Structure formats: structure tokens, C-alpha cells
mmCIF file of C-alpha atoms in Angstrom:
data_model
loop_
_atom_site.group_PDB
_atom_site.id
_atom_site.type_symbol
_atom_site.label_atom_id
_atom_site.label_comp_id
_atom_site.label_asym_id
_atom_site.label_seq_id
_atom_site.Cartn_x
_atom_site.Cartn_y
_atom_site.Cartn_z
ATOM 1 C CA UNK A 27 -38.961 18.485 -62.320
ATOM 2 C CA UNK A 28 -38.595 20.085 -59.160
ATOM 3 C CA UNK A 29 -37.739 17.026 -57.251
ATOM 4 C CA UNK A 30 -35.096 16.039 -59.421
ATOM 5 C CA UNK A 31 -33.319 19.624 -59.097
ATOM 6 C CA UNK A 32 -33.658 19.992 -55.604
ATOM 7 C CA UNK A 33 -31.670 16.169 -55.848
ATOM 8 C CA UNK A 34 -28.934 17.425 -57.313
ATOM 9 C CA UNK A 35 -29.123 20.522 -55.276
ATOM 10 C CA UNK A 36 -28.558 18.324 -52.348
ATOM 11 C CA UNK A 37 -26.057 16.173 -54.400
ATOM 12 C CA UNK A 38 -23.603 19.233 -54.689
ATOM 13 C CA UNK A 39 -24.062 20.450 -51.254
ATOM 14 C CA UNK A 40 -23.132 17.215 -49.626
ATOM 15 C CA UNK A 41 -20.340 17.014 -52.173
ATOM 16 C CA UNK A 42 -18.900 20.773 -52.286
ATOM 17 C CA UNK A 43 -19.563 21.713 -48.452
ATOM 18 C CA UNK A 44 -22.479 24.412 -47.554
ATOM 19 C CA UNK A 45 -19.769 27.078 -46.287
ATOM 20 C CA UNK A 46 -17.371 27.472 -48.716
ATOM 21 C CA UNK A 47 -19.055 26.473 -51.696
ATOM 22 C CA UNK A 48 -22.674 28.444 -50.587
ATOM 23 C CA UNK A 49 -22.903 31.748 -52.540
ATOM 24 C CA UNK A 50 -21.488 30.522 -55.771
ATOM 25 C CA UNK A 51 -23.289 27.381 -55.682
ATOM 26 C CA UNK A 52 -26.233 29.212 -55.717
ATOM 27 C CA UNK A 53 -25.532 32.005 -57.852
ATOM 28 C CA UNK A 54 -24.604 28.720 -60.118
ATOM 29 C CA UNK A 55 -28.077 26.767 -59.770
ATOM 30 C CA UNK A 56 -29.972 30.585 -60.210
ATOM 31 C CA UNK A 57 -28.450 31.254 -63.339
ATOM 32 C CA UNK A 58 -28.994 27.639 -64.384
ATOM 33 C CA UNK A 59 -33.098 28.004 -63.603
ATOM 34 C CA UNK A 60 -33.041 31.451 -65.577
ATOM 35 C CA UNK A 61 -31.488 29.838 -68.750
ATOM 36 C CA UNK A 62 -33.623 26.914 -68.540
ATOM 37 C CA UNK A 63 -36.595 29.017 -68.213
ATOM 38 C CA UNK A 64 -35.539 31.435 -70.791
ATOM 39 C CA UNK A 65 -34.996 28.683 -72.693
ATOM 40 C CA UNK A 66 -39.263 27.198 -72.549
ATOM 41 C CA UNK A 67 -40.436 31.064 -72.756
ATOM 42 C CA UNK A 68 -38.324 31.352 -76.333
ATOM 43 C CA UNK A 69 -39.957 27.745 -77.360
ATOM 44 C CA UNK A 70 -43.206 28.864 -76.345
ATOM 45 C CA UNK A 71 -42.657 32.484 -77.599
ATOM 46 C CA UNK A 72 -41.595 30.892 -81.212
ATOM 47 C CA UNK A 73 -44.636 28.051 -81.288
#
């Protein structure tokens, strides 16, 4: 799971550019991680 995020990770940041693109991008892939997160503790949570 990791692998394949850090993948596209490195997808977008050879695609978008480090320096312009930096703080959103990752403000973009945090919030992404929370949701998806949020998302297994509510399945779990529920089950």
C-alpha cells in the first residue's frame, strides 16, 4: 500500500514540478491519507 502511494507521489512530482506545485501537492496527498484512513477506522468502528 505504501509503495504504490509513494508511486504516485513520485508520479505527480515529476509531472507537476517540486517548486511550484510543493505545498499544495502535499496538503493534497495529506488530506487524501486522512480520508482514506478515516475511511478504515469508520469500517472498523461499524464491524
Amino acid at each position: 500500500m505504501k509503495t504504490t502511494t509513494l508511486r504516485i507521489f513520485e508520479k505527480i512530482k515529476k509531472e507537476c514540478g517540486t517548486v511550484v506545485y510543493g505545498p499544495q501537492l502535499l496538503s493534497m496527498l495529506f488530506s487524501l491519507v486522512f480520508s482514506f484512513y478515516t475511511a478504515i477506522f469508520m469500517r472498523i468502528v461499524i464491524l
